[in-house]
Amino acid sequence: QVQLVESGGGLVQAGGSLRLSCAASGSIFSINAMAWYRQAPGKQRELAAIITAGITNYADAVKGRFTIFRDNDKNTVYLQMNSLKREDTAVYYCIFNITSRPFSAGMDYWGKGIPVTVSS
């Protein structure tokens, strides 16, 4: 089985920065993609950032402010969030697409979510 553990969330003032981390453990043969989703209160979940095949993509709302990067040796993905706005307040979820053993299909694994609150 695979487990994802997120850390680094919390309360920050607008204009500040946070770095989220998500480490995977368990049965991991390969990691095919890593992503961060977020869900604000009363709103649908949205993709904030994704990294796969050496490329990254970001939601328009976070471009220029957020950076997703990874440490493959540690099975860890990070989300560096700068110039935070109140609109960034949400629960952030880490998602890994993982192949757990050779010749198996990749599956999505979700972290339990970590809250980020940006105050003015």
XYZ file of C-alpha atoms in Angstrom:
120
model
C 0.000 0.000 0.000
C 0.996 3.619 -0.490
C 0.663 6.461 1.980
C 1.116 10.167 1.389
C 1.934 12.524 4.240
C 1.609 16.260 3.754
C 3.223 18.934 5.874
C 3.976 22.638 5.880
C 0.524 24.173 5.938
C -0.729 26.708 8.398
C -1.713 30.321 8.847
C 0.162 33.101 7.072
C -0.415 36.744 6.279
C -1.139 37.940 2.772
C 2.084 38.464 0.873
C 3.865 35.764 2.810
C 5.158 32.378 1.749
C 4.694 28.736 2.613
C 6.234 25.540 1.370
C 4.125 22.406 1.333
C 5.730 18.982 1.304
C 4.286 15.601 0.462
C 6.237 12.396 0.998
C 5.147 9.021 -0.302
C 5.979 5.721 1.313
C 5.047 2.112 0.810
C 5.028 -0.001 -2.311
C 6.448 2.293 -4.971
C 7.981 1.092 -8.185
C 7.758 4.366 -10.038
C 6.105 7.744 -9.655
C 4.533 8.865 -12.897
C 3.129 12.231 -11.874
C 2.784 14.470 -8.857
C 0.194 17.157 -8.322
C -1.332 19.523 -5.832
C -5.067 20.110 -5.772
C -6.855 22.555 -3.557
C -10.400 23.067 -2.395
C -11.643 26.311 -0.924
C -14.692 26.381 1.352
C -17.876 26.060 -0.673
C -16.005 25.588 -3.937
C -15.037 22.665 -6.120
C -11.623 21.098 -6.005
C -9.209 22.489 -8.574
C -5.798 21.524 -9.852
C -3.201 24.003 -8.647
C -0.018 22.492 -10.050
C 1.255 19.298 -11.625
C 4.640 17.915 -12.589
C 5.058 14.983 -14.931
C 7.480 13.861 -17.609
C 9.785 16.725 -16.785
C 7.209 19.451 -17.375
C 5.032 21.514 -15.086
C 1.651 23.140 -15.421
C -0.177 25.597 -13.199
C -3.612 27.010 -12.738
C -3.876 30.557 -14.036
C -4.598 31.825 -10.543
C -1.221 30.683 -9.208
C 1.089 31.204 -12.182
C 4.122 33.262 -11.304
C 3.583 32.747 -7.585
C 3.645 28.970 -7.016
C 6.352 26.512 -7.987
C 6.051 22.738 -7.928
C 9.225 20.697 -7.700
C 10.265 17.254 -6.605
C 13.000 15.212 -4.998
C 12.827 11.825 -6.659
C 15.291 10.224 -4.247
C 12.983 11.054 -1.344
C 9.696 10.395 -3.155
C 8.700 13.904 -2.197
C 6.957 16.743 -3.995
C 6.921 20.352 -2.853
C 4.753 23.349 -3.536
C 6.485 26.652 -2.923
C 3.831 29.331 -2.507
C 4.903 32.961 -2.634
C 2.979 36.230 -2.585
C 0.052 34.476 -1.005
C -3.413 35.959 -1.330
C -6.563 35.437 0.688
C -7.980 33.636 -2.333
C -5.343 30.918 -1.838
C -7.019 29.824 1.387
C -7.974 26.188 0.902
C -7.283 22.635 1.876
C -4.410 21.432 -0.274
C -4.196 17.810 -1.381
C -1.151 15.996 -2.676
C -1.738 13.426 -5.407
C 0.787 10.942 -6.753
C 0.195 8.668 -9.704
C 2.178 5.596 -8.737
C 3.011 2.259 -10.246
C 3.332 0.014 -7.208
C 4.954 -2.973 -8.868
C 6.334 -3.866 -12.293
C 3.808 -4.186 -15.119
C 0.947 -2.871 -13.017
C -1.185 0.104 -13.972
C -0.567 3.451 -12.396
C -3.009 4.547 -9.721
C -3.765 7.861 -8.080
C -3.084 8.178 -4.375
C -4.336 11.096 -2.338
C -3.080 12.680 0.817
C -5.608 13.549 3.493
C -5.249 17.264 2.854
C -3.552 20.080 4.720
C -5.160 23.457 5.404
C -3.629 26.729 4.301
C -5.161 29.928 5.609
C -4.075 33.331 4.338
C -5.127 36.302 6.418
C -5.166 39.966 5.482
